[in-house]
Coordinates of C-alpha atoms and ligand atoms in Angstrom, one line a residue:
D1272 CA 83.5 72.4 53.9
A1273 CA 80.2 70.3 54.1
D1274 CA 80.2 69.9 50.3
G1275 CA 83.7 68.4 50.4
R1276 CA 85.4 71.5 49.0
E1277 CA 88.9 72.3 50.1
A1278 CA 89.5 75.4 52.2
V1279 CA 92.5 77.2 53.8
V1280 CA 91.8 78.5 57.3
D1281 CA 94.3 81.2 58.2
G1282 CA 93.6 81.8 61.9
K1283 CA 96.4 84.4 62.3
N1284 CA 94.8 86.8 59.9
G1285 CA 91.1 85.7 60.3
L1286 CA 90.9 84.4 56.7
V1287 CA 89.0 81.5 55.1
I1288 CA 90.0 80.8 51.4
L1289 CA 87.6 78.4 49.7
E1290 CA 89.0 76.2 46.9
P1291 CA 92.5 77.8 46.9
D1292 CA 94.4 77.8 43.6
E1293 CA 97.6 75.8 43.4
S1294 CA 100.0 78.7 44.3
T1295 CA 97.9 79.7 47.3
R1296 CA 97.7 76.1 48.4
K1297 CA 101.5 75.7 48.1
Q1298 CA 102.1 79.0 49.9
F1299 CA 100.0 77.9 52.9
L1300 CA 101.5 74.4 53.0
E1301 CA 104.9 76.1 53.2
K1302 CA 103.6 78.3 56.0
L1303 CA 102.3 75.3 57.9
R1304 CA 105.7 73.5 57.5
Q1305 CA 107.5 76.6 58.9
D1306 CA 105.0 77.0 61.8
T1307 CA 105.5 73.3 62.8
E1308 CA 109.3 73.7 62.6
R1309 CA 109.1 76.8 64.8
K1310 CA 106.8 75.0 67.3
Q1311 CA 109.3 72.2 67.6
L1312 CA 112.1 74.6 68.1
V1313 CA 110.5 76.6 70.9
S1314 CA 109.3 73.4 72.6
L1315 CA 113.0 72.8 73.4
L1316 CA 112.6 75.7 75.8
K1317 CA 110.2 73.7 78.1
G1318 CA 111.8 73.5 81.6
K1319 CA 114.3 76.2 80.8
P1320 CA 114.2 79.5 82.8
S1321 CA 112.8 82.7 81.4
M1322 CA 115.9 84.6 82.0
T1323 CA 118.0 87.2 80.1
K1324 CA 121.6 86.6 79.1
D1325 CA 122.7 88.5 82.1
G1326 CA 120.6 86.5 84.5
V1327 CA 117.5 88.7 85.0
K1328 CA 114.3 86.7 85.5
L1329 CA 111.2 87.8 83.7
L1330 CA 108.4 85.3 84.6
T1331 CA 106.3 83.9 81.8
Y1332 CA 102.7 83.2 83.0
A1333 CA 99.6 82.3 81.0
N1334 CA 96.1 83.9 80.7
I1335 CA 93.1 81.6 80.8
G1336 CA 89.3 81.8 81.3
R1337 CA 88.2 78.2 81.8
L1338 CA 89.3 74.9 83.2
D1339 CA 89.6 73.5 79.7
D1340 CA 92.5 75.9 79.1
L1341 CA 94.6 74.2 81.8
D1342 CA 96.1 71.5 79.5
A1343 CA 97.4 74.3 77.2
V1344 CA 99.0 76.0 80.2
L1345 CA 100.7 72.9 81.3
S1346 CA 101.8 71.7 77.9
N1347 CA 103.3 75.1 77.2
D1348 CA 105.2 75.1 80.5
A1349 CA 103.9 78.4 81.8
E1350 CA 105.4 79.3 85.2
G1351 CA 102.1 80.2 86.6
I1352 CA 98.7 81.6 85.6
G1353 CA 98.9 85.4 85.7
L1354 CA 95.2 86.0 84.8
F1355 CA 92.3 83.6 85.3
R1356 CA 89.3 85.6 84.0
T1357 CA 86.7 84.2 86.4
E1358 CA 83.8 86.0 84.7
F1359 CA 83.5 83.2 82.2
L1360 CA 82.1 81.1 85.0
F1361 CA 79.3 83.7 85.4
L1362 CA 78.3 84.2 81.7
G1363 CA 75.9 82.3 79.5
R1364 CA 73.7 81.1 82.4
D1365 CA 70.5 82.1 84.2
T1366 CA 71.9 82.3 87.7
P1367 CA 75.3 83.0 89.2
P1368 CA 77.4 80.0 90.1
S1369 CA 77.2 78.8 93.7
E1370 CA 80.1 78.9 96.1
E1371 CA 80.5 75.1 95.8
G1372 CA 80.4 75.4 92.0
Q1373 CA 83.1 78.1 91.9
F1374 CA 85.2 76.4 94.6
S1375 CA 85.5 73.1 92.6
V1376 CA 86.8 75.0 89.5
Y1377 CA 89.3 77.1 91.6
R1378 CA 90.4 74.1 93.6
E1379 CA 91.0 72.0 90.6
T1380 CA 93.0 74.8 88.8
A1381 CA 95.1 75.4 91.9
A1382 CA 95.8 71.7 92.5
R1383 CA 96.7 70.9 88.9
M1384 CA 99.2 73.8 88.8
Q1385 CA 101.1 71.9 91.6
G1386 CA 102.4 74.9 93.6
K1387 CA 102.8 77.3 90.7
P1388 CA 101.0 80.6 91.3
V1389 CA 97.4 81.0 90.0
V1390 CA 96.2 84.6 90.0
F1391 CA 92.4 84.6 89.9
R1392 CA 90.8 87.9 88.9
T1393 CA 87.4 88.5 90.6
L1394 CA 84.4 89.0 88.5
D1395 CA 84.9 91.6 85.7
I1396 CA 81.4 91.8 84.1
G1397 CA 79.5 94.8 82.8
S1398 CA 80.8 96.8 79.8
D1399 CA 81.4 94.2 77.0
K1400 CA 80.5 91.2 79.1
Q1401 CA 76.8 91.3 80.3
A1402 CA 75.2 88.7 82.5
P1403 CA 71.4 88.8 82.1
W1404 CA 70.7 87.5 85.7
L1405 CA 72.2 90.7 87.1
S1406 CA 69.4 92.7 85.3
L1407 CA 71.5 95.8 85.0
P1408 CA 69.8 98.8 83.3
E1409 CA 71.1 99.7 79.9
E1410 CA 73.8 102.3 79.9
S1411 CA 74.8 104.8 77.3
N1412 CA 78.5 104.5 78.3
P1413 CA 79.0 100.9 79.5
A1414 CA 82.8 101.0 79.6
L1415 CA 82.5 104.0 82.0
G1416 CA 79.6 102.4 83.9
M1417 CA 78.6 99.6 86.2
R1418 CA 81.4 97.0 85.7
A1419 CA 83.9 94.9 87.6
I1420 CA 84.6 96.0 91.2
R1421 CA 81.7 98.4 91.0
I1422 CA 79.3 95.5 90.5
C1423 CA 81.1 93.6 93.4
F1424 CA 80.6 96.5 95.8
T1425 CA 76.9 97.0 94.8
H1426 CA 76.2 93.2 95.0
P1427 CA 78.0 92.3 98.3
S1428 CA 76.8 88.8 98.6
L1429 CA 78.0 88.0 95.0
F1430 CA 81.5 89.3 96.0
R1431 CA 81.7 87.5 99.3
T1432 CA 80.6 84.2 97.8
Q1433 CA 83.4 84.5 95.2
L1434 CA 86.0 85.4 97.8
R1435 CA 84.9 82.5 100.1
A1436 CA 85.3 80.1 97.2
L1437 CA 88.8 81.5 96.3
Y1438 CA 90.1 81.5 99.9
R1439 CA 88.9 77.9 100.3
A1440 CA 90.7 76.9 97.1
S1441 CA 93.9 78.4 98.6
A1442 CA 94.2 75.3 100.8
Y1443 CA 94.9 73.3 97.6
G1444 CA 97.6 75.3 95.8
N1445 CA 99.3 78.6 95.3
V1446 CA 96.3 81.0 95.0
E1447 CA 96.5 84.7 94.6
I1448 CA 93.5 87.1 94.1
M1449 CA 93.4 90.3 92.1
F1450 CA 90.7 92.9 91.6
P1451 CA 89.8 94.7 88.3
M1452 CA 89.1 98.3 87.4
I1453 CA 90.5 100.0 90.4
T1454 CA 90.5 103.8 90.4
S1455 CA 90.8 104.8 94.0
L1456 CA 92.5 104.1 97.3
W1457 CA 89.2 103.7 99.2
E1458 CA 88.3 100.8 96.9
V1459 CA 91.4 98.9 97.8
Q1460 CA 90.9 99.6 101.5
K1461 CA 87.3 98.4 101.3
I1462 CA 88.4 95.2 99.4
K1463 CA 90.9 94.5 102.2
E1464 CA 88.3 95.0 104.9
I1465 CA 85.9 92.6 103.1
A1466 CA 88.7 90.1 102.5
A1467 CA 89.5 90.3 106.3
Q1468 CA 85.9 89.6 107.2
V1469 CA 85.8 86.6 104.8
R1470 CA 89.0 85.2 106.4
E1471 CA 87.5 85.7 109.9
E1472 CA 84.3 83.9 108.9
L1473 CA 86.2 80.9 107.5
L1474 CA 88.4 80.8 110.6
E1475 CA 85.3 80.7 112.8
E1476 CA 83.8 77.9 110.7
G1477 CA 87.1 76.0 110.9
V1478 CA 87.5 76.0 107.1
A1479 CA 91.1 75.6 105.8
F1480 CA 92.6 78.4 103.7
S1481 CA 96.0 80.1 103.2
P1482 CA 96.2 83.1 105.6
S1483 CA 99.0 84.7 103.6
L1484 CA 97.2 84.6 100.3
P1485 CA 98.5 87.6 98.2
L1486 CA 96.1 90.3 97.2
G1487 CA 96.8 92.4 94.1
I1488 CA 95.1 94.8 91.9
M1489 CA 94.8 95.4 88.2
I1490 CA 96.3 98.7 87.1
E1491 CA 94.1 99.5 84.0
T1492 CA 92.9 103.0 84.6
P1493 CA 95.0 106.2 84.3
A1494 CA 93.8 107.1 87.9
A1495 CA 95.3 103.9 89.3
A1496 CA 98.5 104.4 87.3
M1497 CA 99.0 107.9 88.7
L1498 CA 98.2 106.7 92.2
S1499 CA 100.4 103.6 91.9
G1500 CA 103.0 104.9 94.4
R1501 CA 100.3 105.0 97.0
L1502 CA 98.4 101.9 96.0
A1503 CA 101.7 99.8 96.1
Q1504 CA 101.8 100.3 99.8
E1505 CA 98.4 98.6 100.1
V1506 CA 98.7 95.4 98.0
D1507 CA 101.1 92.5 97.3
F1508 CA 101.3 92.9 93.5
F1509 CA 100.2 94.8 90.4
S1510 CA 99.1 93.4 87.1
I1511 CA 98.7 95.9 84.3
G1512 CA 95.7 95.6 82.0
T1513 CA 97.0 97.3 78.9
N1514 CA 93.7 96.7 77.0
D1515 CA 91.7 98.9 79.3
L1516 CA 94.6 101.1 80.2
T1517 CA 95.0 102.0 76.5
Q1518 CA 91.2 102.5 76.1
Y1519 CA 90.9 104.8 79.1
T1520 CA 94.2 106.7 78.4
L1521 CA 93.4 107.4 74.8
A1522 CA 89.7 108.0 75.4
L1523 CA 89.0 105.4 72.8
D1524 CA 86.4 102.6 73.0
R1525 CA 88.2 99.3 72.6
Q1526 CA 85.1 97.6 71.2
H1527 CA 84.4 100.3 68.5
P1528 CA 84.8 98.5 65.1
G1529 CA 85.6 101.8 63.3
L1530 CA 88.4 103.0 65.6
G1531 CA 90.9 100.2 65.2
D1532 CA 93.4 102.4 63.5
F1533 CA 93.3 104.8 66.4
F1534 CA 93.8 102.2 69.1
D1535 CA 97.5 102.6 69.6
P1536 CA 99.0 100.7 72.6
Y1537 CA 102.5 102.0 71.5
H1538 CA 101.3 105.5 72.2
P1539 CA 104.0 107.3 74.3
A1540 CA 101.4 108.2 76.9
V1541 CA 100.5 104.5 77.5
L1542 CA 104.2 103.5 77.6
E1543 CA 105.0 106.3 80.0
L1544 CA 102.2 105.1 82.3
L1545 CA 103.7 101.6 82.2
R1546 CA 107.1 103.0 83.1
I1547 CA 105.6 104.9 86.1
I1548 CA 103.6 101.9 87.4
A1549 CA 106.7 99.6 87.2
Q1550 CA 108.9 102.2 88.9
N1551 CA 106.4 102.7 91.7
A1552 CA 106.0 98.9 92.2
N1553 CA 109.8 98.4 92.3
R1554 CA 110.2 101.3 94.7
H1555 CA 107.8 99.6 97.1
R1556 CA 109.2 96.1 96.3
I1557 CA 106.0 94.5 95.1
R1558 CA 105.7 92.3 92.0
V1559 CA 104.6 94.0 88.8
G1560 CA 103.3 92.2 85.7
I1561 CA 101.4 92.8 82.5
C1562 CA 98.4 90.7 81.6
G1563 CA 96.9 92.7 78.7
E1564 CA 97.4 91.7 75.1
L1565 CA 100.5 93.9 74.9
A1566 CA 102.4 91.4 77.1
A1567 CA 102.7 89.0 74.1
D1568 CA 104.1 91.7 71.8
L1569 CA 107.7 90.6 71.3
S1570 CA 108.7 94.0 69.9
L1571 CA 108.1 95.4 73.4
T1572 CA 109.7 92.7 75.6
E1573 CA 112.9 94.6 75.8
T1574 CA 111.0 97.8 76.7
F1575 CA 109.2 96.0 79.5
L1576 CA 112.5 94.6 80.8
A1577 CA 113.9 98.2 80.8
F1578 CA 110.9 99.4 82.8
G1579 CA 111.5 96.7 85.5
I1580 CA 108.4 94.6 84.7
Q1581 CA 108.9 91.2 86.4
E1582 CA 106.2 89.1 84.9
L1583 CA 104.3 88.8 81.6
S1584 CA 101.1 86.9 81.3
V1585 CA 100.1 85.8 77.8
P1586 CA 97.9 83.3 75.9
P1587 CA 99.3 79.7 76.6
A1588 CA 100.6 79.4 73.0
A1589 CA 102.6 82.6 73.3
V1590 CA 104.5 81.5 76.4
L1591 CA 107.4 79.7 74.8
P1592 CA 108.0 82.2 72.0
L1593 CA 108.1 84.9 74.7
R1594 CA 110.6 82.8 76.7
E1595 CA 112.8 82.5 73.6
K1596 CA 112.7 86.3 73.2
I1597 CA 113.6 86.9 76.9
R1598 CA 116.5 84.6 76.6
S1599 CA 117.9 86.6 73.7
L1600 CA 117.9 89.9 75.6
T1601 CA 120.3 91.6 78.0
K1602 CA 118.9 93.7 80.9
E1603 CA 121.8 96.1 80.8
R1604 CA 121.5 96.9 77.1
S1605 CA 117.7 97.4 77.4
S1606 CA 118.1 100.5 79.5
R1607 CA 119.0 102.6 76.4
I1608 CA 115.3 102.3 75.5
L1609 CA 114.4 104.6 78.4
E1610 CA 116.2 107.5 76.9
Q1611 CA 114.2 107.3 73.7
L1612 CA 110.9 107.2 75.6
A1613 CA 112.0 110.2 77.7
M1614 CA 112.5 112.1 74.5
D1615 CA 109.1 111.0 73.0
C1616 CA 107.4 112.2 76.2
G1617 CA 109.3 115.5 76.3
R1618 CA 111.0 114.6 79.6
S1619 CA 114.5 115.3 78.3
Ligands
LIG1059 C1 93.1 94.4 80.2 O1 92.2 95.3 80.3 O2 94.2 94.5 79.6 C2 92.8 93.0 80.7 C3 93.8 92.1 80.8 O3 91.6 92.7 81.1 P1 90.3 92.4 80.1 O4 90.9 92.4 78.7 O5 89.7 91.2 80.5 O6 89.5 93.7 80.3
LIG1060 MG1 90.6 94.9 81.7

């Protein structure tokens, strides 16, 4: 620290140990050695496909929130960006970013990914991420209130500006757009109408963009999960947000400091929803991925494979360990997991 005392910082467990005794010191040095060895081992997987032993591909994408994270995406050899949380461009400032300001970030991200897909999620503020320039009234239930797509619909010029910037960036790389907090079919239809208007506008102005830019939605509410068979007919892909899906399925505030023990993403109801969403996506032949924290949980990779999940988006540092896990699995053997879940849910 500032006084020159030695300290151990254990980022994994959120611990700082000041002036560690000799055995603690030794223990952490050994941990550090093992971590470095592991990192070197998984780094051998760069450039190798994320594929099971029996040849089934499970894409390993990365989640980011700012341009600065791009180096980590590239150095960990992610096959794409499965979630770019664009709200970080809108927070911690007095006014929303301009179309040009957003465009330059989206363009640089798309260009530096050199043809690999980049899924930008439109503004997801409200709830735990408040932007003072929006002057939203205080809410007693912010997680159930004015957030994400609801803010975009009630602030149409904010939404259009972001869509224009994203479409313009699509001329420089492989851009995809997804929309958060969907609950209803009408929302998706309205988004598609607005996107079509934005494309029309850009066409008239003679501005370049990719006309086939894929549009997808986050499935992170039980309503969207239950409607996923219908929603799959409207969009190009699904990305499952397990953080919110768990919160809304278990009626449990994900921010609540005292409820951590109750926040159970392994709950059979959550897993059953994941199974249903994946099944509906596969039935309608659209891509389905997971971008919530659960995607990086290696104890569930085999379950996701069994469900027919095709893409997992995780923090950049988790990409290669996930690839290693995928390469140790067999799709055919994974299907036995489905029987256990059927029993847990009382379906058999
Ligand atoms: C999620 O809800 O799982 C998700 C990925 O979105 P966020 O954590 O940003 O709400
Ligand atoms: Mg979410």
